[in-house]
Structures are given as C-alpha cells and as structure tokens.
CSV table of C-alpha atoms in Angstrom, one decimal:
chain,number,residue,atom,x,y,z
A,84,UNK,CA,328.4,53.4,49.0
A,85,UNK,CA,325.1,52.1,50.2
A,86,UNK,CA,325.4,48.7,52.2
A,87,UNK,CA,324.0,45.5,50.2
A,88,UNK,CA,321.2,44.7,50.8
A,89,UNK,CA,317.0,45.5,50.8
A,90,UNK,CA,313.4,44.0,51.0
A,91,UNK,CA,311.2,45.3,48.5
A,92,UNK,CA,308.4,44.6,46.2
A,93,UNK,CA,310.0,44.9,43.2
A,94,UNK,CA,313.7,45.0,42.4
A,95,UNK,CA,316.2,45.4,39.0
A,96,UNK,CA,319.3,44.0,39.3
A,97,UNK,CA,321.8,42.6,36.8
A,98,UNK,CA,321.3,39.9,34.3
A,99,UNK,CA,324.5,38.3,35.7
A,100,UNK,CA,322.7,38.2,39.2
A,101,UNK,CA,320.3,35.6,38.7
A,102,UNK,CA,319.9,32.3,37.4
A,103,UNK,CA,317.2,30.3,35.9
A,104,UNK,CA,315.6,28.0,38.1
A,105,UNK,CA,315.2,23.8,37.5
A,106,UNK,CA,311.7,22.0,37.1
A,107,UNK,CA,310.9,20.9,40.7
A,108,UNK,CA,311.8,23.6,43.4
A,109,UNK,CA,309.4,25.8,44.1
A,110,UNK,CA,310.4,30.2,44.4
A,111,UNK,CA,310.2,29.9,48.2
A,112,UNK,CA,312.5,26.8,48.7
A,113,UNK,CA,314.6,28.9,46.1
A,114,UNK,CA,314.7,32.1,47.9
A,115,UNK,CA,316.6,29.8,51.0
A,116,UNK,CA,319.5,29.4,48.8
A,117,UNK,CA,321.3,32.3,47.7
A,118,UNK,CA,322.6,33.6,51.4
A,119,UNK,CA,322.4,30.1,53.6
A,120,UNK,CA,323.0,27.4,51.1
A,121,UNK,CA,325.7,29.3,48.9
A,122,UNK,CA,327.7,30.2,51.9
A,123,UNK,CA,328.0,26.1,53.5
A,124,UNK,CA,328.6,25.2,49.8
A,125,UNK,CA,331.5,27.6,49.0
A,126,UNK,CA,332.9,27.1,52.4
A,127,UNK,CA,332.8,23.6,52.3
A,128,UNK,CA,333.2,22.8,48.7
A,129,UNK,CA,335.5,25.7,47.8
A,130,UNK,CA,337.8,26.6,51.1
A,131,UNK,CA,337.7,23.8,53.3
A,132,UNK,CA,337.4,21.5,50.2
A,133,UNK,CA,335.8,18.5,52.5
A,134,UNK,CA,336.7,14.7,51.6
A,135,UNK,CA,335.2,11.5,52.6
A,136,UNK,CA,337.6,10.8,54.9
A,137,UNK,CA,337.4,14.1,56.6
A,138,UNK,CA,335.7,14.9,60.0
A,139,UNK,CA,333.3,18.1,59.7
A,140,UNK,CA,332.0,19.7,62.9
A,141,UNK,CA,329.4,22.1,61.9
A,142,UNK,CA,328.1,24.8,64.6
A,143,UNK,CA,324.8,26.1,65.1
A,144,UNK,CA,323.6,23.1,62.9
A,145,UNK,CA,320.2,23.8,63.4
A,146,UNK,CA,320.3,27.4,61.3
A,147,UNK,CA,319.5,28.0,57.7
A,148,UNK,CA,323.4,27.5,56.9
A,149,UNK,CA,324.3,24.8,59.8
A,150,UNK,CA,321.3,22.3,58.1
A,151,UNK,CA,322.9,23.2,54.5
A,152,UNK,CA,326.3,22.6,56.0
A,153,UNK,CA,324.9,19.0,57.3
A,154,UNK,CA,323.6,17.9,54.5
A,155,UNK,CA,326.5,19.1,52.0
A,156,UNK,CA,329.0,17.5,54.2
A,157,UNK,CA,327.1,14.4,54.8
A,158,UNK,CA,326.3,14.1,51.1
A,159,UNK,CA,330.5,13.6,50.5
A,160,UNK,CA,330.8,11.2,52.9
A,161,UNK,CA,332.3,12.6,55.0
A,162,UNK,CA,331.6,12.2,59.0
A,163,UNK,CA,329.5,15.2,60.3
A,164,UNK,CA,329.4,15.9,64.0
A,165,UNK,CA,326.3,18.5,64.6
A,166,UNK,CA,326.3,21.1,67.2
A,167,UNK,CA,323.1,22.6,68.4
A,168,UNK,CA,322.0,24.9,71.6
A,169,UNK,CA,319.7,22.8,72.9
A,170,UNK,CA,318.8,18.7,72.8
A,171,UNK,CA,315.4,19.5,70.8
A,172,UNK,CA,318.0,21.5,67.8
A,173,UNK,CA,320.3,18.8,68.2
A,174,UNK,CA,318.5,16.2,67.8
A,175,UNK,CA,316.3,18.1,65.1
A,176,UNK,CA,319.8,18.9,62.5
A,177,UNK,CA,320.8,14.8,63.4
A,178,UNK,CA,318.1,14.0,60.8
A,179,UNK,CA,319.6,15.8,58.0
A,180,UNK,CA,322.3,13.2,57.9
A,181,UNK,CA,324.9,13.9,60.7
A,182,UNK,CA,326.5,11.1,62.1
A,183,UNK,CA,326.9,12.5,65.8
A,184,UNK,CA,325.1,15.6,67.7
A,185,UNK,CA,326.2,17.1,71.0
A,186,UNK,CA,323.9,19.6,72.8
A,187,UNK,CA,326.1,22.4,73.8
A,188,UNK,CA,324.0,23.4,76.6
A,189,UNK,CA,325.0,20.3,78.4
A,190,UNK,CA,328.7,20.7,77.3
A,191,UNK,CA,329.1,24.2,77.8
A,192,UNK,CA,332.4,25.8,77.3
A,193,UNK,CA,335.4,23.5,78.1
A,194,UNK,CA,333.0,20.5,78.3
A,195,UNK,CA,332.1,21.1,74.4
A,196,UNK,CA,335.7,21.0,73.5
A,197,UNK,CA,336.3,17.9,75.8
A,198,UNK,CA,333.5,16.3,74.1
A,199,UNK,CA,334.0,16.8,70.7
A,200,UNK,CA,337.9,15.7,71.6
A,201,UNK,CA,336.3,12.4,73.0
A,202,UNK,CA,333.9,12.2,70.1
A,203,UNK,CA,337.2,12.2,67.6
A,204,UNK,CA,338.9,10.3,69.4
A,205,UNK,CA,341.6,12.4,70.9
A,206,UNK,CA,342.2,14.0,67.1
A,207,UNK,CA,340.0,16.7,66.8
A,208,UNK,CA,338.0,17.3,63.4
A,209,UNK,CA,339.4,17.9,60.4
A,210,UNK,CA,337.5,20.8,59.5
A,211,UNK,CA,335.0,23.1,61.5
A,212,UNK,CA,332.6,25.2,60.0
A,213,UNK,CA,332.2,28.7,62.6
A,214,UNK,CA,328.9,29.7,62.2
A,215,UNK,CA,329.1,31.7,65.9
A,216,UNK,CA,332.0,34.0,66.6
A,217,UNK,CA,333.0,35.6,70.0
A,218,UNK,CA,334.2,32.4,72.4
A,219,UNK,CA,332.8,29.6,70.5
A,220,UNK,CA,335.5,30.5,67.6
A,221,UNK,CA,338.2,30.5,70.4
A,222,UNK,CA,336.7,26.5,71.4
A,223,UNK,CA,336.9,25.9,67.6
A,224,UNK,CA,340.6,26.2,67.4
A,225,UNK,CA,341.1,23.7,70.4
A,226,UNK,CA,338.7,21.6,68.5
A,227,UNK,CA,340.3,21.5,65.1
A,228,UNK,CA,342.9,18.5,64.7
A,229,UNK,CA,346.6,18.5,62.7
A,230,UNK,CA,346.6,19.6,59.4
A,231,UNK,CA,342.8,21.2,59.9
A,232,UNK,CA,340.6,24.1,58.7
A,233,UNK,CA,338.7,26.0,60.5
A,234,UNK,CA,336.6,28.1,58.5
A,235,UNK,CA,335.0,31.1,59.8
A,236,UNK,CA,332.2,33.3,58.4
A,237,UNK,CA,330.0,35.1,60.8
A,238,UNK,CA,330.3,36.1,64.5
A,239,UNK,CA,326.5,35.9,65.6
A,240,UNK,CA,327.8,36.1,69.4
A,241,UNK,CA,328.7,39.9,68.5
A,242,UNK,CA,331.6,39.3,70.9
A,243,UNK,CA,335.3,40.0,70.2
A,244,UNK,CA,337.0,36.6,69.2
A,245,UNK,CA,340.3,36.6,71.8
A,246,UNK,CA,342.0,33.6,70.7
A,247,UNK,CA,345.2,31.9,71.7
A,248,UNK,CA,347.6,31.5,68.8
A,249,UNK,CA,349.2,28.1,70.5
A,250,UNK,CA,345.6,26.6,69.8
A,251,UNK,CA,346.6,26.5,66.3
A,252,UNK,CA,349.9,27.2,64.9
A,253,UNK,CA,351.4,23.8,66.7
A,254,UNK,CA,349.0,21.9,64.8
A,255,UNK,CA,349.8,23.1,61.2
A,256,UNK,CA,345.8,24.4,61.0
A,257,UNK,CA,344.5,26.8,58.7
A,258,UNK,CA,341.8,29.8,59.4
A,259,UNK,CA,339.8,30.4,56.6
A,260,UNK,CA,337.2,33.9,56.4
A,261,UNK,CA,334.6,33.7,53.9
A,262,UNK,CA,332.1,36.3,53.5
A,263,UNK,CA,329.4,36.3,50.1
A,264,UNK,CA,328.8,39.9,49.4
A,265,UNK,CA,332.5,40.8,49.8
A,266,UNK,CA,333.9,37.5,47.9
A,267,UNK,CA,331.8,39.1,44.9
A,268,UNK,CA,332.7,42.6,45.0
A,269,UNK,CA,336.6,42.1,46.0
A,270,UNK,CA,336.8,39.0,44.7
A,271,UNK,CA,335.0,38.4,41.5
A,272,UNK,CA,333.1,35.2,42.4
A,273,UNK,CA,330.8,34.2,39.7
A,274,UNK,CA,327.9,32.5,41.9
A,275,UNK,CA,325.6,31.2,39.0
A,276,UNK,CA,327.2,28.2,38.8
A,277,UNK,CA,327.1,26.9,41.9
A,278,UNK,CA,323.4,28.4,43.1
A,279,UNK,CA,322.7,26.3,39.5
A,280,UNK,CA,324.0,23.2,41.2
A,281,UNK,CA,322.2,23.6,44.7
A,282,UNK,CA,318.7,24.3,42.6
A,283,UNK,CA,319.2,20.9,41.0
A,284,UNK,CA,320.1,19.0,43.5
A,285,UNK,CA,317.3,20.2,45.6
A,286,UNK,CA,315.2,19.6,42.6
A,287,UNK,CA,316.3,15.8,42.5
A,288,UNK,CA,315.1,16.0,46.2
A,289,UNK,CA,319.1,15.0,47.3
A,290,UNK,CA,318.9,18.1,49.5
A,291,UNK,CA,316.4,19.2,51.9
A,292,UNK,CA,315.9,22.9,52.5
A,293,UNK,CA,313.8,22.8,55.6
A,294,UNK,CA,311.7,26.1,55.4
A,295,UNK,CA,310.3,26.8,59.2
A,296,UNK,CA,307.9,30.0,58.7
A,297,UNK,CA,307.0,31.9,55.4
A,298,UNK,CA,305.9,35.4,56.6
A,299,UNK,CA,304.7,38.7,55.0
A,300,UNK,CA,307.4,41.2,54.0
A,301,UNK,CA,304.7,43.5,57.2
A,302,UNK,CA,306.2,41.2,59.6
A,303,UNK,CA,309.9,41.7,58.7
A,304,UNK,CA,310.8,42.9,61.9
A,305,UNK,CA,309.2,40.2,63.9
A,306,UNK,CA,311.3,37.7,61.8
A,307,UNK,CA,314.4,39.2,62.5
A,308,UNK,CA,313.2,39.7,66.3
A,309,UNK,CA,312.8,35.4,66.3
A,310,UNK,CA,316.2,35.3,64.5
A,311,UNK,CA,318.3,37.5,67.2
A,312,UNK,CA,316.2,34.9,70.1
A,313,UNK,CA,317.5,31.8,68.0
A,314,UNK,CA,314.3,30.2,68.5
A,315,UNK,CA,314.4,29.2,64.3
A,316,UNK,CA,314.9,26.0,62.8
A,317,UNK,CA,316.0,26.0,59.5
A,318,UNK,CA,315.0,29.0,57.6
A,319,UNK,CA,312.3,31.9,57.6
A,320,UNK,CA,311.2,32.9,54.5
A,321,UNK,CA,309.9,36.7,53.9
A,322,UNK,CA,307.5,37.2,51.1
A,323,UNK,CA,306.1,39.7,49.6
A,324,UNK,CA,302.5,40.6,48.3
A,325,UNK,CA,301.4,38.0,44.8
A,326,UNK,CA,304.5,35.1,45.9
C-alpha cells in the first residue's frame, strides 16, 4: 500500500473526500484546514472534549495546528496557556486569544514544568495538547493535573518519548493518540462535517487562519526545509500553477 499522501497538479479523489466550501474563505485559507485545523478540532472537540472551565496548554502554539488549537480552545472559554520556542512565537500565538504564554527557551526543561505548575496554580492543566514528542511529551505528563488529558498526536522532536508512568497514573489522567489519516482508514471518521464547520466559522471571520508564505508547488522542498528549521508561523501554503 502506497503511503497517503502527494503534491500534484491535478488529482481524483472520492466524492466523499471533499466538501463544498462557504461564501467568504478564499481556496488558499481553505487549503490550511484539512491537516492543521481538523486535527486541533478533533482533538480538542472530540477527545479531550474541552469545557469552559477547563485549563488547555497547547504546545508549539505558534504552528499551523498550535494557532488552531488557540483559537478553538479560547473560543470555548476555556483558559489557554500558549507555549512557544522563542518570546517573538510566544508572544506572536498570545494574539490569537490565549490567556497566558511562556517562552520555553527561558524555561527550558524542568523550568517549563515548574512554570506552567506556578502558572495553574500548583494544579496543573486540565488538558494538554502534545504537538512535540520525544522529552517534551515526558514534561507534559508532569504538567497535566487530576482527572486530565493529555492528548498526543505528533512527535516532531523525532526522539523516543521515555516516560515515567508515576507522572500519570497517581493522578487518574488519560493519554489520548490521535492521528487523521489513520482515524479515517481504521476508524471510519467521516471528516465533512466538521471541515464544514471550520469553513464557516472562518467564513464568519470567528477564526483566523494565519497563512505565513504561499509558495509554488517548484519550491516544495524549500518549504519543508523552513518547516524542519521551525522558523514558520502559522501555516505555508504550496500552490500550484492557475491557484
């Protein structure tokens, strides 16, 4: 079996993989939403199923899912503390509605997990959306208060994640895995209905998908070269020839 996945000027798929798009978002704010945007909403809204009362800590906040995440949470009301590699991304993802940052290259390590402790108040959040992997999944678990969900659906470190189960099982906390392409082959997840959703709201304007570059399907390689640095903000966009 091939893996998922291609860039090319023209494509057939299935009818039951696409959806009409709303008045009021354009193909390139669109494209942003199947990959980054579906996964914080099914991960939020679906697994971690996030309340007003909750406390969300999203990681790498300042990535195509980590602003979605943001927003999504924020828009719940619940209170969203933003992590970010550097103060300029931290302070960059704070304006999509988070209620806290923290700059993990001043807290590095044990110093994020102290913080975000202090930052709760000694109870740790109530859910944590793992966007990293390797030892930041490890630092999430510590981070995660009673009763919690840590949900965890990449490992961008591309680092073995050596965790301690007594960072977790005395608090009651849940893991949660999510991952798109195999929730629809092995699981039979419909995601019309909810990429309907995003495309609407993003229409009304209640979400903003921040696009950072739109580059030529020629220059692939260099997007995915500025992806690997994590020098992004938000999303790149690859188009091809007529968009």
């Amino acid at each position: 079996m091939n893996s998922p996945g291609f860039y090319a000027e023209l494509a057939v798929v299935p009818a039951t993989q696409v959806t009409a798009l709303p008045d009021g978002i354009d193909l390139t704010h669109a494209a942003a939403l199947p990959v980054a945007w579906l996964s914080a909403w099914y991960c939020l809204r679906h697994l971690a199923r996030v309340a007003k009362e909750d406390t969300i800590l999203v990681k790498a906040a300042a990535s195509g899912v980590g602003s979605a995440a943001v927003q999504i949470a924020a828009e719940t009301g619940a209170r969203v503390i933003a992590l970010a590699g550097s103060p300029e991304k931290a302070a960059w993802a704070g304006e999509f509605g988070a209620h806290a940052i923290l700059d993990t290259s001043a807290h590095p390590d044990d110093a994020e997990v102290d913080e975000v402790l202090r930052l709760t108040e000694g109870r740790g959040a109530d859910v944590v959306l793992d966007t990293v992997g390797g030892r930041a999944f490890g630092r999430s678990l510590r981070e995660i208060g009673h009763g919690g969900r840590v949900v965890a659906l990449a490992n961008v470190a591309l680092e073995p994640s050596t965790v301690d189960t007594r960072d977790f099982y005395p608090k009651n906390a849940s893991i949660l895995g999510f991952q798109l392409t195999n929730l629809q082959i092995h699981g039979g997840y419909d995601p019309r209905p909810d990429l309907r959703e995003l495309a609407e709201r993003v229409a009304a304007g209640t979400y903003r998908v921040p696009i950072e570059t739109v580059v030529p399907l020629a220059e692939a390689r260099a997007a995915h070269e500025r992806l690997e640095r994590r020098d992004n903000r938000g999303k790149i966009v690859i188009a091809v020839p007529g968009d």
